[in-house]
Coordinates of C-alpha atoms in Angstrom, one line a residue:
Chain A
M1 CA 22.9 -18.5 18.3
N2 CA 21.8 -19.1 14.6
D3 CA 21.7 -21.8 12.0
A4 CA 21.8 -21.4 8.5
Y5 CA 18.6 -19.9 8.1
G6 CA 19.5 -17.2 10.7
T7 CA 16.8 -18.1 12.7
S8 CA 17.1 -18.5 16.5
P9 CA 16.8 -21.7 17.8
A10 CA 13.7 -21.4 20.1
G11 CA 10.3 -20.9 18.8
R12 CA 8.2 -23.0 21.1
L13 CA 4.2 -21.9 20.9
D14 CA 1.7 -22.3 23.9
V15 CA -1.5 -21.1 23.1
D16 CA -4.1 -20.9 26.7
G17 CA -7.0 -21.3 27.2
V18 CA -7.5 -19.4 24.3
S19 CA -11.5 -17.9 23.6
L20 CA -11.3 -16.0 20.2
S21 CA -14.9 -14.7 18.8
A22 CA -16.4 -12.1 15.3
G23 CA -18.7 -10.5 16.5
T24 CA -21.0 -11.7 19.2
F25 CA -20.1 -15.7 17.5
R26 CA -17.1 -17.4 19.0
I27 CA -15.9 -19.2 16.9
V28 CA -13.0 -21.3 18.9
R29 CA -13.5 -21.8 23.1
D30 CA -11.2 -22.8 25.8
L31 CA -8.8 -24.1 23.2
S32 CA -4.8 -25.9 24.3
L33 CA -2.8 -26.3 21.9
T34 CA 1.5 -26.2 22.2
A35 CA 4.1 -26.3 19.6
A36 CA 8.2 -27.4 21.0
P37 CA 10.9 -26.3 18.7
G38 CA 11.4 -27.1 15.7
E39 CA 8.3 -29.2 15.7
V40 CA 5.4 -29.1 12.4
V41 CA 2.3 -29.2 14.0
G42 CA -0.8 -29.7 11.7
L43 CA -4.1 -28.1 12.4
V44 CA -7.0 -29.9 10.9
G45 CA -10.7 -30.1 10.8
P46 CA -14.0 -29.5 9.0
N47 CA -14.2 -25.9 7.4
G48 CA -15.9 -23.3 9.7
S49 CA -14.3 -24.9 12.0
G50 CA -11.9 -21.8 13.7
K51 CA -9.1 -22.9 12.4
S52 CA -8.2 -19.4 10.2
T53 CA -9.4 -17.7 13.5
L54 CA -7.3 -19.8 16.1
L55 CA -4.1 -19.4 13.8
R56 CA -5.1 -15.3 13.1
S57 CA -5.0 -15.7 16.8
V58 CA -1.7 -16.4 16.3
Y59 CA 0.2 -14.5 14.2
R60 CA -1.4 -11.8 16.2
V61 CA -4.2 -10.5 13.9
V62 CA -6.5 -11.4 16.2
R63 CA -6.8 -10.8 19.6
P64 CA -8.7 -13.6 21.8
A65 CA -11.1 -12.5 24.1
A66 CA -9.7 -14.8 26.7
G67 CA -6.3 -16.9 27.3
R68 CA -2.7 -16.3 26.6
V69 CA -1.4 -16.6 23.5
S70 CA 2.4 -16.9 24.0
V71 CA 5.7 -17.5 22.1
D72 CA 8.6 -18.5 23.7
G73 CA 7.2 -17.4 26.7
Q74 CA 6.4 -13.9 25.6
D75 CA 2.8 -13.0 25.5
A76 CA 1.8 -12.1 22.5
W77 CA 0.6 -9.3 23.0
S78 CA 1.8 -7.6 25.8
I79 CA 5.2 -6.4 23.2
G80 CA 4.6 -4.6 20.0
S81 CA 3.6 -5.9 16.7
R82 CA 7.1 -4.8 15.3
S83 CA 8.9 -7.0 17.7
Y84 CA 6.8 -9.4 17.6
A85 CA 7.2 -10.2 13.8
R86 CA 10.5 -10.4 14.8
M87 CA 9.1 -14.1 16.4
V88 CA 7.0 -15.3 14.0
A89 CA 5.7 -15.0 10.4
A90 CA 3.1 -15.6 8.7
V91 CA 2.3 -16.6 5.4
V92 CA -2.4 -15.9 5.7
Q93 CA -4.1 -17.0 2.9
E94 CA -5.0 -13.7 1.2
A95 CA -1.6 -13.0 0.4
A96 CA -1.6 -14.5 -2.7
S97 CA -2.0 -11.1 -4.0
V98 CA 0.3 -9.3 -3.8
E99 CA -0.7 -5.8 -5.7
G100 CA 1.2 -4.0 -8.1
D101 CA 4.7 -4.9 -10.4
L102 CA 6.9 -5.9 -7.5
T103 CA 9.4 -8.2 -8.1
V104 CA 10.3 -11.2 -6.6
R105 CA 13.3 -9.7 -4.4
E106 CA 11.1 -6.8 -3.6
V107 CA 8.1 -8.5 -2.4
V108 CA 10.8 -10.7 0.0
A109 CA 12.3 -7.5 0.9
M110 CA 8.9 -7.1 2.5
G111 CA 9.9 -9.4 5.4
R112 CA 13.4 -7.6 6.4
T113 CA 10.6 -4.1 7.8
P114 CA 10.9 -5.3 11.1
Y115 CA 14.5 -4.7 11.5
K116 CA 14.1 -1.9 10.0
R117 CA 14.1 1.8 11.4
L118 CA 12.8 4.8 9.3
L119 CA 15.1 5.8 7.0
D120 CA 17.5 2.6 7.1
G121 CA 19.1 1.5 3.7
E122 CA 19.6 -2.4 2.5
T123 CA 22.3 -4.0 4.8
P124 CA 23.9 -7.3 3.8
D125 CA 22.8 -8.8 6.4
D126 CA 18.9 -8.3 4.5
R127 CA 21.0 -9.5 1.9
R128 CA 21.5 -12.6 3.4
A129 CA 18.1 -13.0 4.8
M130 CA 17.3 -12.4 1.8
T131 CA 19.1 -14.7 -0.3
T132 CA 19.4 -17.1 1.8
A133 CA 15.0 -17.5 2.1
L134 CA 14.8 -17.3 -1.4
D135 CA 17.6 -20.6 -2.2
G136 CA 15.8 -22.1 0.9
V137 CA 12.7 -22.3 -0.6
G138 CA 14.7 -23.1 -4.2
A139 CA 12.6 -19.8 -6.0
A140 CA 17.0 -17.9 -6.2
H141 CA 16.2 -18.1 -10.4
L142 CA 13.3 -16.3 -10.2
T143 CA 15.1 -13.2 -8.2
H144 CA 13.8 -10.3 -10.6
R145 CA 11.0 -12.0 -12.0
T146 CA 7.5 -9.9 -11.2
F147 CA 5.7 -11.5 -8.5
T148 CA 2.2 -11.0 -10.3
H149 CA 3.8 -12.7 -13.5
L150 CA 4.7 -16.4 -11.7
S151 CA 2.5 -20.0 -11.1
G152 CA 0.6 -20.4 -7.8
G153 CA 3.5 -22.8 -7.2
E154 CA 6.5 -20.4 -7.5
K155 CA 4.1 -17.3 -5.9
Q156 CA 3.9 -19.8 -2.2
R157 CA 6.9 -20.0 -2.3
V158 CA 8.0 -17.1 -2.6
L159 CA 5.8 -15.7 0.0
I160 CA 7.7 -18.3 1.7
A161 CA 10.8 -16.9 1.3
R162 CA 9.2 -14.1 2.9
A163 CA 8.7 -15.3 6.1
L164 CA 12.4 -17.1 5.9
A165 CA 13.2 -13.7 5.5
Q166 CA 11.7 -12.1 8.8
R167 CA 13.9 -14.7 10.3
P168 CA 11.4 -16.3 12.5
A169 CA 11.1 -18.5 15.1
L170 CA 8.3 -20.0 14.4
L171 CA 5.9 -19.8 11.2
V172 CA 2.2 -19.7 11.2
L173 CA 0.8 -21.2 7.5
D174 CA -2.6 -20.4 6.6
E175 CA -3.2 -24.0 4.2
P176 CA -0.4 -23.2 2.1
T177 CA -1.0 -25.9 -0.4
N178 CA -4.8 -24.4 -1.8
H179 CA -5.2 -24.3 -5.5
L180 CA -1.7 -26.3 -6.6
D181 CA -1.2 -29.0 -8.2
I182 CA -0.1 -32.4 -6.2
R183 CA 3.4 -31.6 -6.9
H184 CA 4.3 -28.6 -5.9
Q185 CA 2.5 -29.2 -2.6
L186 CA 4.8 -32.4 -2.0
D187 CA 7.4 -29.6 -2.2
V188 CA 6.4 -26.7 -0.3
L189 CA 5.1 -29.6 2.5
A190 CA 9.0 -30.8 1.9
L191 CA 10.1 -27.7 1.7
L192 CA 8.6 -26.4 5.3
R193 CA 9.8 -30.6 7.0
R194 CA 13.9 -29.0 6.2
L195 CA 13.1 -25.8 8.2
P196 CA 14.9 -24.9 11.3
A197 CA 11.8 -22.8 12.4
T198 CA 9.1 -24.7 14.2
V199 CA 6.3 -24.8 11.7
L200 CA 2.0 -25.1 12.9
L201 CA 0.1 -24.9 9.0
A202 CA -3.8 -25.2 8.4
L203 CA -4.3 -28.2 6.3
H204 CA -7.3 -29.7 4.4
D205 CA -5.7 -33.2 3.0
L206 CA -5.7 -36.0 5.7
N207 CA -3.0 -37.1 4.2
L208 CA -0.9 -34.7 3.9
A209 CA -0.9 -33.7 6.8
A210 CA -0.4 -37.2 8.6
A211 CA 2.2 -37.7 5.9
F212 CA 4.2 -34.5 7.0
C213 CA 3.3 -33.6 10.7
D214 CA 4.8 -34.5 14.0
R215 CA 1.9 -33.9 16.4
M216 CA -0.9 -33.3 14.8
Y217 CA -4.5 -31.0 16.3
V218 CA -8.3 -32.0 14.8
L219 CA -10.4 -29.5 15.7
K220 CA -14.2 -29.5 16.0
A221 CA -17.0 -26.4 16.7
G222 CA -13.9 -23.9 18.0
Q223 CA -12.6 -27.4 20.1
V224 CA -10.1 -29.8 20.2
A225 CA -11.7 -33.0 19.4
A226 CA -8.1 -34.5 19.4
S227 CA -4.5 -34.5 19.2
G228 CA -0.7 -36.8 18.9
P229 CA 1.1 -38.3 16.2
P230 CA -0.7 -38.9 13.1
A231 CA -1.2 -42.9 14.2
E232 CA -2.4 -42.0 16.8
V233 CA -4.8 -39.6 15.5
L234 CA -6.6 -40.6 12.3
T235 CA -8.2 -43.0 13.3
P236 CA -12.5 -43.8 11.5
A237 CA -13.7 -42.9 14.4
L238 CA -12.9 -40.1 15.3
I239 CA -13.1 -39.0 11.4
S240 CA -16.5 -39.9 11.5
E241 CA -17.5 -37.9 14.4
V242 CA -15.8 -35.0 13.1
Y243 CA -17.1 -35.0 9.1
G244 CA -19.8 -37.6 9.5
V245 CA -17.4 -39.5 6.8
A246 CA -17.2 -42.6 7.1
S247 CA -13.5 -44.4 6.6
E248 CA -10.5 -46.5 7.0
V249 CA -7.1 -46.4 7.6
A250 CA -4.3 -48.3 7.1
V251 CA -0.2 -47.9 7.6
H252 CA 1.1 -47.4 4.1
P253 CA 3.1 -50.6 3.9
R254 CA 6.5 -48.8 2.9
T255 CA 6.5 -45.2 3.5
G256 CA 4.8 -46.2 7.4
T257 CA 2.5 -43.0 7.5
P258 CA -1.5 -43.6 7.7
Q259 CA -3.6 -43.3 4.9
V260 CA -6.6 -42.6 4.7
T261 CA -9.2 -44.1 2.1
Y262 CA -12.5 -42.7 2.6
L263 CA -15.7 -45.0 1.9
T264 CA -18.2 -42.8 -0.4
Chain B
M1 CA 22.1 1.9 -11.2
R2 CA 18.8 2.2 -13.4
F3 CA 17.4 4.4 -10.8
T4 CA 19.1 7.2 -10.0
L5 CA 19.5 7.9 -13.6
V6 CA 15.6 7.2 -14.2
V7 CA 15.9 10.3 -11.0
G8 CA 18.5 12.5 -12.5
L9 CA 16.4 12.4 -16.1
L10 CA 13.5 13.3 -14.9
A11 CA 14.9 15.9 -12.8
G12 CA 16.4 17.6 -15.9
A13 CA 13.4 17.1 -17.9
L14 CA 11.2 19.2 -14.6
A15 CA 13.8 21.6 -15.4
V16 CA 13.8 22.0 -18.9
A17 CA 9.6 21.8 -18.3
M18 CA 9.8 25.0 -16.1
T19 CA 12.2 26.5 -18.1
V20 CA 9.7 26.6 -21.6
A21 CA 6.9 27.7 -18.8
L22 CA 8.6 30.2 -18.2
G23 CA 9.4 31.5 -21.1
V24 CA 5.8 31.1 -23.3
G25 CA 4.2 33.4 -22.6
A26 CA 2.3 36.3 -24.6
V27 CA 5.7 37.8 -24.6
Q28 CA 8.4 35.0 -25.2
V29 CA 11.9 34.9 -23.0
P30 CA 14.5 32.9 -24.5
P31 CA 16.1 30.5 -22.1
A32 CA 19.7 32.3 -21.6
E33 CA 16.9 35.1 -20.3
V34 CA 15.2 33.3 -18.2
W35 CA 17.3 31.3 -16.5
G36 CA 19.3 34.7 -15.6
I37 CA 16.7 36.8 -14.4
V38 CA 16.0 34.1 -12.6
G39 CA 19.6 33.9 -11.1
H40 CA 19.4 38.2 -10.3
R41 CA 16.0 37.9 -8.3
L42 CA 17.7 35.2 -6.6
G43 CA 20.6 36.7 -5.7
L44 CA 23.4 34.8 -7.5
P45 CA 27.0 35.7 -9.0
W46 CA 25.6 35.0 -11.8
P47 CA 24.5 36.9 -14.7
A48 CA 27.0 39.8 -14.0
E49 CA 24.6 41.9 -16.1
V50 CA 21.1 43.4 -16.0
S51 CA 20.5 42.9 -20.6
W52 CA 16.7 42.2 -20.3
T53 CA 14.6 44.7 -19.6
R54 CA 12.5 45.8 -16.4
A55 CA 9.0 44.8 -17.7
R56 CA 10.3 40.8 -18.9
E57 CA 11.8 39.9 -15.3
T58 CA 8.5 41.7 -13.5
I59 CA 6.7 39.0 -15.4
I60 CA 9.4 36.2 -15.5
F61 CA 9.3 36.7 -11.6
D62 CA 6.1 38.2 -9.9
V63 CA 3.9 36.4 -12.8
R64 CA 5.3 33.3 -14.1
A65 CA 7.2 32.0 -11.7
P66 CA 4.8 31.8 -8.8
R67 CA 2.3 29.9 -11.1
V68 CA 5.4 27.7 -12.8
L69 CA 6.2 26.8 -9.4
L70 CA 2.2 26.5 -7.7
G71 CA 2.3 24.1 -11.0
A72 CA 4.6 22.5 -10.2
V73 CA 4.1 22.0 -5.9
C74 CA 0.7 20.5 -6.6
G75 CA 1.9 18.1 -9.7
A76 CA 4.4 16.6 -7.1
G77 CA 2.0 17.3 -4.3
L78 CA -1.1 14.8 -6.0
A79 CA 1.1 12.4 -7.0
A80 CA 2.4 12.0 -3.7
V81 CA -1.2 11.7 -2.6
G82 CA -2.1 9.2 -4.9
T83 CA 0.5 7.1 -5.0
A84 CA 0.1 6.7 -1.2
M85 CA -3.4 6.6 -1.5
Q86 CA -3.2 3.4 -3.9
A87 CA -1.7 1.5 -1.6
L88 CA -3.6 2.5 1.7
V89 CA -6.4 1.5 -1.2
R90 CA -4.8 -1.0 -2.9
N91 CA -6.4 0.1 -6.2
P92 CA -4.9 0.7 -8.7
L93 CA -7.4 3.1 -9.0
A94 CA -7.5 5.1 -6.0
D95 CA -6.7 9.0 -7.1
P96 CA -8.1 12.3 -4.1
Y97 CA -10.5 13.2 -7.2
L98 CA -11.7 10.1 -7.8
L99 CA -11.9 8.9 -4.4
G100 CA -14.1 12.6 -3.4
V101 CA -11.3 14.2 -1.3
S102 CA -10.8 16.1 -3.1
S103 CA -14.0 17.8 -3.5
G104 CA -14.7 17.9 0.2
A105 CA -11.7 20.1 0.4
S106 CA -13.8 22.3 -2.4
F107 CA -16.4 22.3 -0.6
G108 CA -14.9 23.2 2.0
A109 CA -13.3 25.8 1.0
V110 CA -16.2 27.1 -1.3
T111 CA -18.2 27.2 2.1
M112 CA -15.4 29.6 3.7
I113 CA -15.7 31.9 1.1
V114 CA -19.5 31.6 -0.2
L115 CA -20.5 32.6 4.1
G116 CA -17.8 34.6 4.3
T117 CA -16.3 33.8 7.1
T118 CA -13.3 33.5 8.6
L119 CA -11.4 32.3 11.8
F120 CA -7.8 32.9 10.9
G121 CA -7.9 36.3 8.3
T122 CA -8.7 34.3 5.3
R123 CA -5.7 33.0 4.0
G124 CA -4.9 30.7 7.0
S125 CA -9.1 29.7 7.5
L126 CA -8.9 28.5 3.4
P127 CA -6.8 25.6 3.4
L128 CA -7.8 25.1 6.7
A129 CA -11.4 24.8 5.6
A130 CA -10.6 22.5 2.6
F131 CA -8.5 20.3 4.8
A132 CA -11.8 18.9 7.0
G133 CA -13.5 18.6 4.2
A134 CA -10.7 16.5 2.4
L135 CA -10.8 14.9 6.1
A136 CA -15.1 14.5 6.5
A137 CA -14.3 13.2 2.8
M138 CA -11.8 10.2 3.6
V139 CA -13.4 9.3 6.4
L140 CA -16.9 8.6 4.9
V141 CA -15.6 7.5 2.7
F142 CA -13.5 4.9 4.4
A143 CA -16.6 4.6 7.0
A144 CA -18.7 3.6 3.5
A145 CA -16.7 0.7 2.3
R146 CA -16.2 -0.3 5.3
A147 CA -19.9 -1.1 6.6
G148 CA -20.4 -4.8 6.4
G149 CA -17.1 -5.9 7.3
G150 CA -14.2 -5.3 6.0
V151 CA -12.9 -2.5 2.6
S152 CA -12.8 -4.2 -0.1
S153 CA -11.1 -2.3 -3.5
L154 CA -14.5 -1.9 -5.7
R155 CA -16.6 -0.7 -2.8
L156 CA -13.8 1.9 -1.8
V157 CA -14.1 3.2 -5.0
L158 CA -17.9 2.9 -5.2
A159 CA -18.2 5.0 -2.1
G160 CA -15.9 7.7 -3.7
V161 CA -17.3 8.2 -6.5
G162 CA -20.6 8.5 -3.6
V163 CA -18.9 11.1 -1.8
A164 CA -17.7 13.0 -4.4
S165 CA -20.9 13.5 -6.3
V166 CA -22.8 14.6 -3.1
F167 CA -20.1 17.4 -2.4
A168 CA -20.1 18.9 -5.8
A169 CA -23.7 18.9 -5.3
L170 CA -23.0 20.6 -2.4
T171 CA -20.5 22.9 -3.7
S172 CA -22.4 24.0 -7.0
F173 CA -25.9 24.4 -4.9
L174 CA -23.2 26.9 -2.4
L175 CA -22.5 28.3 -5.4
L176 CA -26.4 28.8 -6.7
T177 CA -27.9 30.6 -4.0
A178 CA -24.2 32.3 -2.6
E179 CA -26.0 36.4 -2.9
R180 CA -22.5 38.1 -4.4
G181 CA -23.6 37.0 -8.3
N182 CA -19.7 37.5 -9.1
E183 CA -17.8 36.2 -7.1
A184 CA -19.3 33.3 -7.5
R185 CA -18.2 33.2 -11.3
E186 CA -14.8 33.7 -9.4
V187 CA -14.6 30.6 -7.4
L188 CA -16.8 28.0 -9.9
S189 CA -14.1 28.8 -12.3
W190 CA -11.6 27.8 -9.7
T191 CA -13.5 24.5 -8.8
L192 CA -12.8 23.3 -12.0
G193 CA -9.3 23.6 -11.1
G194 CA -6.1 26.4 -11.7
L195 CA -3.5 28.2 -11.1
G196 CA -3.5 31.5 -12.6
G197 CA -3.7 34.3 -10.4
V198 CA -0.9 33.1 -7.6
G199 CA 1.5 35.4 -5.6
W200 CA 4.3 34.3 -4.1
D201 CA 2.7 34.7 -1.4
T202 CA 0.3 32.2 -1.8
L203 CA 2.7 30.0 -3.1
W204 CA 4.9 29.5 0.4
L205 CA 2.7 27.1 2.8
P206 CA 1.5 24.8 -0.6
L207 CA 5.5 24.4 -1.0
A208 CA 6.1 23.8 2.9
V209 CA 3.2 21.5 3.3
L210 CA 5.0 18.9 0.0
V211 CA 8.2 19.5 1.2
A212 CA 7.3 17.9 4.6
A213 CA 5.0 15.6 3.5
S214 CA 6.8 13.8 0.7
V215 CA 9.4 13.7 3.4
F216 CA 7.1 12.1 5.8
L217 CA 5.9 10.1 3.1
M218 CA 9.4 8.6 1.8
T219 CA 10.3 7.2 5.4
Q220 CA 7.0 5.5 5.2
A221 CA 7.8 3.2 1.8
R222 CA 8.3 0.5 3.2
N223 CA 5.3 0.5 4.9
L224 CA 3.3 1.4 1.7
N225 CA 4.8 -1.7 0.3
L226 CA 3.7 -3.7 3.3
L227 CA 0.1 -2.4 2.5
L228 CA 0.6 -4.8 -0.9
A229 CA 0.4 -8.3 0.5
G230 CA -3.1 -6.7 1.7
E231 CA -3.6 -5.9 5.6
E232 CA -3.4 -9.3 6.8
A233 CA -0.1 -9.8 5.7
A234 CA 1.3 -6.2 6.7
A235 CA 0.3 -7.3 10.3
T236 CA 2.1 -9.8 10.9
M237 CA 5.3 -8.3 9.0
G238 CA 5.0 -5.6 12.1
L239 CA 2.4 -2.5 11.3
A240 CA -0.1 -2.3 13.1
V241 CA -2.3 -1.3 10.2
G242 CA -4.9 1.6 11.7
A243 CA -3.2 3.5 13.6
F244 CA -1.4 3.6 9.7
R245 CA -3.9 4.2 8.4
V246 CA -5.1 6.7 10.1
R247 CA -2.5 9.0 10.2
M248 CA -2.1 8.2 6.7
F249 CA -5.9 9.6 5.8
V250 CA -4.8 12.8 7.9
L251 CA -1.8 13.4 6.0
L252 CA -3.4 13.0 2.6
S253 CA -6.2 15.1 3.5
L254 CA -4.2 17.3 4.7
V255 CA -1.8 17.7 1.3
T256 CA -5.1 17.3 -0.8
G257 CA -6.7 20.4 1.7
V258 CA -3.9 22.5 1.0
L259 CA -3.4 22.1 -2.5
V260 CA -7.3 22.7 -3.6
S261 CA -7.4 25.9 -1.4
A262 CA -4.6 26.9 -3.6
A263 CA -5.1 26.0 -7.2
G264 CA -8.5 24.1 -7.0
P265 CA -9.2 20.2 -7.7
I266 CA -7.3 19.3 -10.1
G267 CA -7.8 16.1 -10.9
F268 CA -6.6 12.0 -12.3
V269 CA -2.3 14.0 -11.6
G270 CA -2.7 11.0 -8.3
L271 CA -3.8 8.7 -10.6
M272 CA -1.7 9.2 -13.5
A273 CA 1.7 10.0 -12.2
P274 CA 2.5 7.1 -10.1
H275 CA 1.2 4.6 -12.8
A276 CA 3.6 6.1 -15.4
V277 CA 6.3 5.6 -13.7
R278 CA 5.9 2.8 -12.1
V279 CA 6.9 0.9 -16.4
L280 CA 10.0 2.7 -15.4
V281 CA 11.3 1.8 -11.5
G282 CA 9.0 -0.8 -11.3
G283 CA 6.6 -0.8 -8.4
D284 CA 8.5 -0.6 -5.0
H285 CA 7.5 2.7 -2.7
R286 CA 11.3 3.3 -2.4
R287 CA 11.8 3.8 -5.8
V288 CA 8.2 4.8 -6.8
M289 CA 7.8 7.6 -4.3
P290 CA 10.5 10.2 -5.8
A291 CA 9.9 9.1 -9.2
A292 CA 6.5 9.6 -9.6
I293 CA 6.6 13.4 -7.6
L294 CA 8.9 14.3 -9.8
G295 CA 6.5 13.0 -12.7
G296 CA 3.7 14.6 -11.3
A297 CA 5.6 17.8 -11.5
I298 CA 6.3 18.0 -15.0
F299 CA 3.3 16.0 -15.9
L300 CA 1.2 20.0 -14.4
V301 CA 3.8 22.0 -15.1
L302 CA 3.5 20.7 -19.0
A303 CA -0.9 20.8 -18.5
D304 CA -0.1 24.3 -17.6
V305 CA 1.6 26.2 -20.6
A306 CA -1.0 24.2 -23.1
A307 CA -3.4 25.1 -20.4
R308 CA -2.4 28.6 -21.0
T309 CA -1.4 28.4 -24.9
I310 CA -3.3 25.6 -26.8
S311 CA -5.9 29.1 -27.1
A312 CA -4.3 32.5 -26.5
P313 CA -5.5 34.9 -25.3
Q314 CA -8.3 32.6 -23.4
E315 CA -7.2 30.7 -20.9
I316 CA -8.2 27.2 -20.0
P317 CA -8.6 25.9 -15.9
V318 CA -6.0 23.5 -15.8
G319 CA -8.2 20.8 -14.1
V320 CA -9.9 20.8 -17.7
L321 CA -6.8 18.9 -19.7
T322 CA -6.2 16.5 -16.1
A323 CA -9.4 14.8 -16.8
L324 CA -9.2 15.0 -20.7
C325 CA -6.2 12.8 -19.8
G326 CA -7.1 11.4 -17.2
G327 CA -10.3 9.9 -17.8
P328 CA -8.8 8.1 -21.3
F329 CA -6.3 6.7 -18.7
F330 CA -8.6 5.9 -16.1
L331 CA -10.6 4.2 -18.5
W332 CA -8.3 1.5 -20.6
L333 CA -6.3 1.6 -16.6
M334 CA -10.4 -0.3 -15.6
R335 CA -9.6 -2.0 -19.1
R336 CA -7.1 -4.0 -18.0
G337 CA -7.4 -4.4 -14.4
S338 CA -10.8 -6.7 -15.6
R339 CA -8.9 -7.7 -18.4
R340 CA -5.7 -9.0 -15.5
A341 CA -8.5 -9.1 -12.5
E342 CA -6.3 -11.6 -9.8
G343 CA -7.2 -12.6 -6.6
G344 CA -11.0 -10.2 -6.7
A345 CA -8.2 -7.7 -5.3
A346 CA -8.7 -5.6 -9.1
L347 CA -11.7 -4.5 -10.3

């Protein structure tokens, strides 16, 4: 059964004792993480703590040296990349550039590729998936624009639409708010919260993570330093341990979310 | 639909270009007679009676037709290879000639000619040797660009320049030290890229390879699109990037090798054709590929007409002409690329 976005309602992610290396250098060691269906899970941590590498293993570009990544009980590497692409979509960092003068519609159409055989044309279902995705990110009016001519915020929304066109159960995003102004950062994160899919995203800004994530994992040197709801995780002690920065954490009286103030 | 219209117009333009190419030369033949002769020789019911001389029929059908067709086949094939390469390396400056693949193919073919060795009779061994040379060049370029991690487009193009120079130097060396002087001079003019002196018998292999490769590349249009989004993004949309790239390298080397062994290395068609048609149909490979194939064919057929007529009766190798158009085009693209430089992907 599919909802308005056509995404399947499941989308449980299990990362089980995963170790990841680049060359001989172990970036992530014996790390476990879960995301329940529909949850928005944030990944924070200093540069080089392994966030991106961990995400790459979840969107099946880096194969774990040990451990297992599975979505809805299916091992990522026991099914083909096409099948996996129908369950898991990603907005990767490098994707901010799409070469060639493709229109927004053509970029979003890429997301339908895992459903296509060699000479398949576009079906009404493809068109529905694309329209819904573009509507969902509020970019329907951009459909016929050239992708490279868009602003950073518009591009990011289109790339999310492309991922949504895959009708994923799990959506993975690597710092989707990078290079966006604050207005667009809030828009993108609010959009992610509305999605029916499970969302796993890396973020730099602790306050944004606290405001938009159901749960968060704090990474340090390739391991989980803390995890849980933002209110439990974000403490001055942890921030000092992980980032080496003194801070105060207060619960905002109006929003009720924890708010970090750095003491420099 | 706009795309259907563009493809229709391009197909029409190709027919016109080929008619002109068949009619133009030392003996001028009007279009109606050109089509009469072609129809007659193909055994079509029209025209009912023969109104031309035997000599004209020979000129049109046995001398010019294979040449014009080879021009169309090479133009189409080079454009298809260029289109695919530009997607594979995510760089608008890619072209089989610029990345050294054509030089590799020439080197393979020239080695075969100069050493005089034949594996399966001359006809089969030449394209095979050219294919091997092209594949070697492609692998070398890619390995050189890949050294030290990911493949950057800038490194890839620089590696292409390096590999092209080495293969060109090796080819010159072989030619200059070859014992049979006359043969070497003949080969030297072939290395400039030319369509002269072909007969129907040399046409079949390039034609067959072109048709097969074009069909295959059109089935891969979606995957080529994915590469425009970057390797990682392509992988997240279900493309096995490594295996795909290997398949494409082999296919593109095969097409380049066969075309180079038939007509010599003709540069810049693969660079210009895709860019020209993108202005008309946009960047989606489902439309760029067929349009570029037609556009490349038109361009090379017309370029060959110019090569034959500009300083008639002297013939200019068509590769010289395409380089004359393509070099400035390349520089213009590069300047535009550096002005637009976005995300560091373009040069």
